[in-house]
Amino acid sequence: MKLTWQRRRLRLRHPWNIARTATSRETVKEVLLVRLEHDGHIGWGECAPSHYYRQSLDSGERMLEAAQSLLGDDPFAMEPILQRLQDRWPGESAAIAAVDEALHDLAGKLLDMPVWRLLGLDRARTPLTSFTIGIDDPATVAAKVREAAEFPILKIKVGTPNDREILNIVRGDAPDKTLRVDANCGWACAGLLEKCRELARYRVELIEQPTPAGDHAALPAVREEGIAPLIADESCIEPRDIPACAAAFDGINIKLSKCGGIRRALQMIHTARSCGLKVMLGCMVETSVGIAAAAQLAPLADYIDLDGHLLLADDPFEGIGGHAGRLTLNDRPGLGVVERGPG
Ligand code: MG
């Protein structure tokens, strides 16, 4: 198998901001698009590294450079290949996910079968995805909510002093939509219960990562009131984090770039289920390659937040759709994505 990759700058539709990055407004996101060639077929994968998890394009490229010699020539030997990468680069989950995705895409193409079918899943069970509204000034949030009119589920990024004003605007403009909130660690344990009681007024479906990772002392009281399910994101990176999360949360948000790909995400889904937890599938800002890889598992999830490609002005791939929140697991082999033609 031959592994190559390219850096790709992706323009965003709107500047992007969340509570953890309150001073930055990203207008461009850079990712690595990974190609794995074997027997006349190309498998695609995507590395969307996160500074929060101490990853970068450089560190991902260093792993990919060294990975070539560890791949071997059997794309179906996924477990040993990925275990070798995991053992040597335990922190490079985003780059490992790219290799995992490319292996799955390749395997599907060699077998002429979509990955969701290879995994034995029923695509009719794919939930609708939420569409995310990032942190912004109230007027821009209002404009974004109007622009997102087609999406029945909105995920609102909170965790700033303007939360109440933002939620008033969103609820005012979207009285009937399902609303999820994600604080990205932005709230303190002190006063959390009062803050969450206030959220009940806005009829939120779930609350994602209210407090910093590991700072869970205030969560049981919120759960006891039954305001809305609490979902762990930054608190839950890999399978071994799940038991601790089961004591404080109602569910976990699994992302391929956080855990290391489709195989590891499957392990997390089953572990979460055996701990009685709900499952959300999430993403980074990434192209349809990374989104399609996560979407292959969507029939196993309660909630999906796979809108990264919809936040881009110029997604270089297509195949997964997303109109009105409906993702398409199509009949093409592998991940089901193809490169868009020029123009
Ligand atoms: Mg989140």
CSV table of C-alpha atoms and ligand atoms in Angstrom, one decimal:
chain,number,residue,atom,x,y,z
A,1,MET,CA,0.0,0.0,0.0
A,2,LYS,CA,1.2,3.5,-0.8
A,3,LEU,CA,0.4,6.3,1.5
A,4,THR,CA,0.5,9.9,0.4
A,5,TRP,CA,-1.2,13.1,1.6
A,6,GLN,CA,-1.6,16.7,0.9
A,7,ARG,CA,-2.4,19.8,3.0
A,8,ARG,CA,-5.6,21.4,2.1
A,9,ARG,CA,-6.8,24.9,3.1
A,10,LEU,CA,-10.6,25.0,3.5
A,11,ARG,CA,-12.4,28.3,3.5
A,12,LEU,CA,-15.2,28.6,6.0
A,13,ARG,CA,-18.6,30.1,5.3
A,14,HIS,CA,-18.4,32.2,8.5
A,15,PRO,CA,-15.6,32.9,10.9
A,16,TRP,CA,-15.7,30.1,13.5
A,17,ASN,CA,-15.5,30.4,17.3
A,18,ILE,CA,-16.3,28.4,20.4
A,19,ALA,CA,-15.9,29.0,24.2
A,20,ARG,CA,-12.4,27.4,24.4
A,21,THR,CA,-11.1,29.7,21.7
A,22,ALA,CA,-13.0,32.8,22.6
A,23,THR,CA,-10.5,35.2,21.1
A,24,SER,CA,-9.8,33.6,17.8
A,25,ARG,CA,-12.1,33.7,14.8
A,26,GLU,CA,-11.0,31.1,12.3
A,27,THR,CA,-11.8,31.8,8.6
A,28,VAL,CA,-9.7,29.1,7.2
A,29,LYS,CA,-9.2,25.5,8.4
A,30,GLU,CA,-6.3,23.4,7.2
A,31,VAL,CA,-6.5,19.6,7.1
A,32,LEU,CA,-4.5,16.7,5.7
A,33,LEU,CA,-6.2,14.6,3.0
A,34,VAL,CA,-4.7,11.1,3.0
A,35,ARG,CA,-4.6,8.8,0.0
A,36,LEU,CA,-3.9,5.1,0.4
A,37,GLU,CA,-3.4,3.3,-3.0
A,38,HIS,CA,-3.6,-0.4,-3.4
A,39,ASP,CA,-4.4,-2.7,-6.4
A,40,GLY,CA,-5.7,0.2,-8.6
A,41,HIS,CA,-7.9,1.6,-5.9
A,42,ILE,CA,-7.6,4.8,-3.8
A,43,GLY,CA,-8.8,5.0,-0.2
A,44,TRP,CA,-9.4,8.5,1.2
A,45,GLY,CA,-9.0,9.6,4.8
A,46,GLU,CA,-8.8,13.0,6.6
A,47,CYS,CA,-6.6,14.3,9.4
A,48,ALA,CA,-8.3,17.3,11.2
A,49,PRO,CA,-5.9,17.8,14.1
A,50,SER,CA,-6.9,19.7,17.2
A,51,HIS,CA,-4.6,22.0,19.2
A,52,TYR,CA,-6.6,21.3,22.3
A,53,TYR,CA,-5.5,17.7,22.0
A,54,ARG,CA,-1.9,18.8,21.3
A,55,GLN,CA,-2.0,17.8,17.7
A,56,SER,CA,-1.0,19.8,14.6
A,57,LEU,CA,-0.6,19.4,10.9
A,58,ASP,CA,3.2,19.0,11.5
A,59,SER,CA,2.8,16.3,14.1
A,60,GLY,CA,0.3,14.5,11.9
A,61,GLU,CA,2.6,14.6,8.9
A,62,ARG,CA,5.5,13.3,11.0
A,63,MET,CA,3.3,10.3,11.9
A,64,LEU,CA,2.2,9.7,8.3
A,65,GLU,CA,5.8,9.9,7.1
A,66,ALA,CA,6.9,7.1,9.5
A,67,ALA,CA,3.6,5.1,9.1
A,68,GLN,CA,4.4,4.0,5.5
A,69,SER,CA,6.9,1.4,6.7
A,70,LEU,CA,4.3,0.0,9.2
A,71,LEU,CA,1.4,-0.5,6.9
A,72,GLY,CA,2.3,-3.7,5.1
A,73,ASP,CA,0.4,-4.7,2.0
A,74,ASP,CA,-2.9,-6.1,3.3
A,75,PRO,CA,-5.6,-3.4,3.7
A,76,PHE,CA,-7.8,-5.8,5.5
A,77,ALA,CA,-5.3,-6.2,8.3
A,78,MET,CA,-6.8,-3.1,10.0
A,79,GLU,CA,-6.5,-4.1,13.6
A,80,PRO,CA,-2.7,-4.9,13.6
A,81,ILE,CA,-1.9,-1.9,11.4
A,82,LEU,CA,-3.9,0.5,13.6
A,83,GLN,CA,-2.5,-1.1,16.8
A,84,ARG,CA,1.1,-0.5,15.6
A,85,LEU,CA,0.3,3.2,14.9
A,86,GLN,CA,-1.5,3.6,18.3
A,87,ASP,CA,1.4,2.0,20.2
A,88,ARG,CA,3.9,4.3,18.6
A,89,TRP,CA,1.9,7.6,18.4
A,90,PRO,CA,-0.7,7.4,21.1
A,91,GLY,CA,-1.4,11.2,20.9
A,92,GLU,CA,-1.9,11.3,17.1
A,93,SER,CA,-5.5,10.2,17.0
A,94,ALA,CA,-6.4,12.5,14.2
A,95,ALA,CA,-3.7,11.2,11.9
A,96,ILE,CA,-4.5,7.6,12.9
A,97,ALA,CA,-8.1,8.3,12.1
A,98,ALA,CA,-7.1,9.3,8.6
A,99,VAL,CA,-5.3,6.0,8.1
A,100,ASP,CA,-8.3,4.1,9.5
A,101,GLU,CA,-10.7,5.9,7.2
A,102,ALA,CA,-8.5,5.3,4.2
A,103,LEU,CA,-8.3,1.6,5.1
A,104,HIS,CA,-12.1,1.4,5.3
A,105,ASP,CA,-12.6,3.3,2.1
A,106,LEU,CA,-10.1,1.0,0.3
A,107,ALA,CA,-11.6,-2.2,1.8
A,108,GLY,CA,-15.0,-1.1,0.6
A,109,LYS,CA,-13.8,-0.3,-2.9
A,110,LEU,CA,-11.9,-3.7,-3.1
A,111,LEU,CA,-15.1,-5.5,-2.1
A,112,ASP,CA,-17.4,-3.1,-4.1
A,113,MET,CA,-19.4,-2.5,-1.0
A,114,PRO,CA,-20.3,0.6,1.1
A,115,VAL,CA,-18.7,0.6,4.5
A,116,TRP,CA,-22.1,0.9,6.3
A,117,ARG,CA,-23.1,-2.4,4.7
A,118,LEU,CA,-19.8,-4.0,5.5
A,119,LEU,CA,-20.5,-3.1,9.1
A,120,GLY,CA,-23.9,-4.7,8.9
A,121,LEU,CA,-25.8,-1.5,9.6
A,122,ASP,CA,-29.3,-0.3,8.5
A,123,ARG,CA,-28.9,3.2,6.8
A,124,ALA,CA,-32.6,3.9,7.4
A,125,ARG,CA,-31.7,4.4,11.1
A,126,THR,CA,-29.5,7.4,10.4
A,127,PRO,CA,-30.7,10.3,12.6
A,128,LEU,CA,-30.9,13.9,11.4
A,129,THR,CA,-27.8,15.9,12.0
A,130,SER,CA,-27.8,19.1,13.9
A,131,PHE,CA,-26.3,22.3,12.4
A,132,THR,CA,-24.0,24.2,14.6
A,133,ILE,CA,-24.2,28.0,15.3
A,134,GLY,CA,-20.7,29.1,16.6
A,135,ILE,CA,-20.2,31.9,19.0
A,136,ASP,CA,-20.7,35.3,17.6
A,137,ASP,CA,-22.2,38.7,18.3
A,138,PRO,CA,-26.0,38.7,18.6
A,139,ALA,CA,-26.8,40.2,15.2
A,140,THR,CA,-24.6,37.7,13.4
A,141,VAL,CA,-26.1,34.8,15.4
A,142,ALA,CA,-29.6,36.0,14.3
A,143,ALA,CA,-28.4,36.1,10.7
A,144,LYS,CA,-26.9,32.6,11.0
A,145,VAL,CA,-30.1,31.2,12.5
A,146,ARG,CA,-32.1,32.6,9.5
A,147,GLU,CA,-29.6,31.2,7.1
A,148,ALA,CA,-29.9,27.8,8.8
A,149,ALA,CA,-33.7,27.8,8.2
A,150,GLU,CA,-33.6,24.4,6.5
A,151,PHE,CA,-32.1,22.6,9.5
A,152,PRO,CA,-34.6,21.2,12.1
A,153,ILE,CA,-32.0,20.8,14.8
A,154,LEU,CA,-29.5,23.5,15.8
A,155,LYS,CA,-26.5,23.1,18.1
A,156,ILE,CA,-25.8,26.5,19.8
A,157,LYS,CA,-22.3,27.1,21.1
A,158,VAL,CA,-22.5,28.8,24.5
A,159,GLY,CA,-20.1,29.6,27.3
A,160,THR,CA,-19.8,33.4,27.1
A,161,PRO,CA,-21.4,36.2,29.2
A,162,ASN,CA,-23.9,36.6,26.3
A,163,ASP,CA,-25.5,33.1,26.6
A,164,ARG,CA,-28.9,34.3,27.7
A,165,GLU,CA,-29.1,37.0,25.0
A,166,ILE,CA,-28.0,34.5,22.3
A,167,LEU,CA,-30.5,31.9,23.4
A,168,ASN,CA,-33.3,34.5,23.5
A,169,ILE,CA,-32.5,35.4,19.9
A,170,VAL,CA,-32.3,31.8,18.7
A,171,ARG,CA,-35.5,30.7,20.5
A,172,GLY,CA,-37.3,33.8,19.2
A,173,ASP,CA,-36.3,33.1,15.6
A,174,ALA,CA,-36.7,29.3,15.9
A,175,PRO,CA,-39.5,28.6,18.3
A,176,ASP,CA,-40.2,25.0,17.1
A,177,LYS,CA,-36.7,23.7,16.4
A,178,THR,CA,-34.8,21.2,18.5
A,179,LEU,CA,-32.0,23.1,20.3
A,180,ARG,CA,-28.9,21.6,21.7
A,181,VAL,CA,-26.3,23.6,23.6
A,182,ASP,CA,-22.5,23.0,23.8
A,183,ALA,CA,-20.5,25.0,26.3
A,184,ASN,CA,-17.1,23.5,25.3
A,185,CYS,CA,-16.0,23.5,29.0
A,186,GLY,CA,-17.0,27.2,29.3
A,187,TRP,CA,-19.0,27.1,32.5
A,188,ALA,CA,-17.8,26.8,36.1
A,189,CYS,CA,-19.1,24.3,38.6
A,190,ALA,CA,-20.1,27.2,40.8
A,191,GLY,CA,-23.6,28.3,39.8
A,192,LEU,CA,-24.0,25.5,37.2
A,193,LEU,CA,-27.3,24.2,38.6
A,194,GLU,CA,-28.9,27.7,38.3
A,195,LYS,CA,-27.5,28.1,34.8
A,196,CYS,CA,-28.9,24.8,33.7
A,197,ARG,CA,-32.3,25.6,35.3
A,198,GLU,CA,-32.4,28.7,33.2
A,199,LEU,CA,-31.8,26.5,30.1
A,200,ALA,CA,-35.0,24.6,30.8
A,201,ARG,CA,-36.8,27.8,29.7
A,202,TYR,CA,-35.3,27.4,26.2
A,203,ARG,CA,-36.4,23.7,26.0
A,204,VAL,CA,-33.0,22.4,25.2
A,205,GLU,CA,-32.7,18.7,24.1
A,206,LEU,CA,-29.2,18.2,25.6
A,207,ILE,CA,-26.3,20.0,27.2
A,208,GLU,CA,-22.8,19.2,26.0
A,209,GLN,CA,-19.7,19.5,28.1
A,210,PRO,CA,-20.8,22.2,30.5
A,211,THR,CA,-17.7,22.3,32.6
A,212,PRO,CA,-13.9,21.6,32.0
A,213,ALA,CA,-12.8,18.0,31.4
A,214,GLY,CA,-12.5,16.2,34.7
A,215,ASP,CA,-14.3,19.0,36.6
A,216,HIS,CA,-17.5,17.0,37.1
A,217,ALA,CA,-18.5,17.7,40.8
A,218,ALA,CA,-21.5,19.8,39.9
A,219,LEU,CA,-22.9,17.5,37.3
A,220,PRO,CA,-24.8,15.0,39.5
A,221,ALA,CA,-27.1,17.7,40.9
A,222,VAL,CA,-28.0,18.8,37.4
A,223,ARG,CA,-28.7,15.3,36.3
A,224,GLU,CA,-30.9,14.8,39.4
A,225,GLU,CA,-33.1,17.6,38.3
A,226,GLY,CA,-33.6,16.0,34.9
A,227,ILE,CA,-33.2,19.2,33.0
A,228,ALA,CA,-31.7,17.6,29.9
A,229,PRO,CA,-29.2,14.8,29.2
A,230,LEU,CA,-25.6,15.8,29.8
A,231,ILE,CA,-23.2,14.7,27.0
A,232,ALA,CA,-19.4,14.4,27.5
A,233,ASP,CA,-17.2,15.7,24.7
A,234,GLU,CA,-13.8,17.0,26.0
A,235,SER,CA,-14.1,14.7,29.0
A,236,CYS,CA,-14.3,11.6,26.8
A,237,ILE,CA,-11.5,11.0,24.3
A,238,GLU,CA,-10.9,7.2,24.3
A,239,PRO,CA,-12.5,4.0,25.6
A,240,ARG,CA,-10.9,4.1,29.0
A,241,ASP,CA,-12.6,7.5,29.7
A,242,ILE,CA,-16.0,6.0,29.4
A,243,PRO,CA,-16.5,4.5,32.9
A,244,ALA,CA,-15.7,7.8,34.6
A,245,CYS,CA,-18.1,9.6,32.3
A,246,ALA,CA,-20.9,7.1,33.1
A,247,ALA,CA,-20.8,8.5,36.7
A,248,ALA,CA,-21.3,12.1,35.6
A,249,PHE,CA,-22.9,12.2,32.2
A,250,ASP,CA,-25.9,10.6,30.3
A,251,GLY,CA,-24.0,10.2,27.1
A,252,ILE,CA,-20.8,10.7,25.2
A,253,ASN,CA,-19.8,12.5,22.0
A,254,ILE,CA,-17.5,10.3,19.9
A,255,LYS,CA,-15.4,11.9,17.2
A,256,LEU,CA,-13.2,9.8,14.8
A,257,SER,CA,-10.3,12.4,15.1
A,258,LYS,CA,-10.5,12.2,18.9
A,259,CYS,CA,-10.5,8.4,19.2
A,260,GLY,CA,-8.5,7.3,16.2
A,261,GLY,CA,-11.1,6.2,13.5
A,262,ILE,CA,-14.0,4.0,12.7
A,263,ARG,CA,-12.7,0.8,14.5
A,264,ARG,CA,-12.0,2.7,17.7
A,265,ALA,CA,-15.3,4.5,17.5
A,266,LEU,CA,-17.2,1.2,17.3
A,267,GLN,CA,-15.4,0.0,20.4
A,268,MET,CA,-16.5,3.2,22.1
A,269,ILE,CA,-20.1,2.9,21.0
A,270,HIS,CA,-20.4,-0.6,22.4
A,271,THR,CA,-18.6,0.3,25.6
A,272,ALA,CA,-20.9,3.3,26.1
A,273,ARG,CA,-24.0,1.2,25.5
A,274,SER,CA,-22.8,-1.4,28.1
A,275,CYS,CA,-22.4,1.5,30.6
A,276,GLY,CA,-26.0,2.7,29.8
A,277,LEU,CA,-24.9,5.8,28.0
A,278,LYS,CA,-26.4,7.6,25.0
A,279,VAL,CA,-24.2,8.0,21.9
A,280,MET,CA,-23.6,11.1,19.9
A,281,LEU,CA,-21.3,11.2,16.8
A,282,GLY,CA,-19.5,14.5,16.3
A,283,CYS,CA,-16.9,15.9,14.1
A,284,MET,CA,-14.4,18.7,13.5
A,285,VAL,CA,-14.6,21.3,10.8
A,286,GLU,CA,-13.6,18.9,8.0
A,287,THR,CA,-14.5,17.9,4.4
A,288,SER,CA,-17.0,15.3,3.3
A,289,VAL,CA,-14.3,12.6,3.6
A,290,GLY,CA,-14.1,12.8,7.4
A,291,ILE,CA,-17.8,13.4,7.7
A,292,ALA,CA,-18.7,10.4,5.5
A,293,ALA,CA,-16.4,8.2,7.6
A,294,ALA,CA,-18.2,9.1,10.8
A,295,ALA,CA,-21.6,8.9,9.1
A,296,GLN,CA,-21.0,5.2,8.3
A,297,LEU,CA,-21.6,4.7,12.0
A,298,ALA,CA,-24.6,7.0,12.3
A,299,PRO,CA,-27.2,4.2,12.4
A,300,LEU,CA,-25.8,3.3,15.8
A,301,ALA,CA,-26.1,6.8,17.3
A,302,ASP,CA,-28.9,8.6,19.2
A,303,TYR,CA,-27.7,12.0,18.0
A,304,ILE,CA,-25.4,13.1,15.2
A,305,ASP,CA,-23.6,16.4,14.9
A,306,LEU,CA,-21.9,15.8,11.5
A,307,ASP,CA,-22.1,19.2,9.9
A,308,GLY,CA,-18.4,20.0,9.5
A,309,HIS,CA,-18.6,19.9,5.7
A,310,LEU,CA,-21.7,22.2,5.7
A,311,LEU,CA,-19.6,24.9,7.4
A,312,LEU,CA,-17.2,25.0,4.5
A,313,ALA,CA,-17.5,27.4,1.5
A,314,ASP,CA,-15.7,25.0,-0.8
A,315,ASP,CA,-15.9,21.3,0.2
A,316,PRO,CA,-13.5,19.5,-2.2
A,317,PHE,CA,-15.6,16.2,-2.0
A,318,GLU,CA,-19.2,15.3,-2.3
A,319,GLY,CA,-21.4,12.3,-1.6
A,320,ILE,CA,-22.8,12.7,1.9
A,321,GLY,CA,-25.4,15.5,1.3
A,322,GLY,CA,-26.8,17.3,4.3
A,323,HIS,CA,-29.8,19.2,3.1
A,324,ALA,CA,-32.3,19.9,5.9
A,325,GLY,CA,-30.0,17.8,8.2
A,326,ARG,CA,-30.4,14.6,6.2
A,327,LEU,CA,-27.1,12.8,5.5
A,328,THR,CA,-27.1,10.2,2.8
A,329,LEU,CA,-25.4,6.8,3.2
A,330,ASN,CA,-25.2,6.1,-0.6
A,331,ASP,CA,-24.6,2.9,-2.5
A,332,ARG,CA,-21.1,3.8,-3.7
A,333,PRO,CA,-18.3,1.5,-2.4
A,334,GLY,CA,-16.2,2.5,0.5
A,335,LEU,CA,-17.0,5.9,2.2
A,336,GLY,CA,-19.1,6.9,-0.8
A,337,VAL,CA,-17.4,10.2,-1.5
A,338,VAL,CA,-15.8,11.5,-4.7
A,339,GLU,CA,-13.7,14.5,-5.5
A,340,ARG,CA,-15.6,17.4,-6.9
A,341,GLY,CA,-14.7,18.4,-10.4
A,342,PRO,CA,-13.1,21.8,-11.0
A,343,GLY,CA,-15.6,24.7,-10.9
B,1,MG,MG,-18.6,19.6,21.7
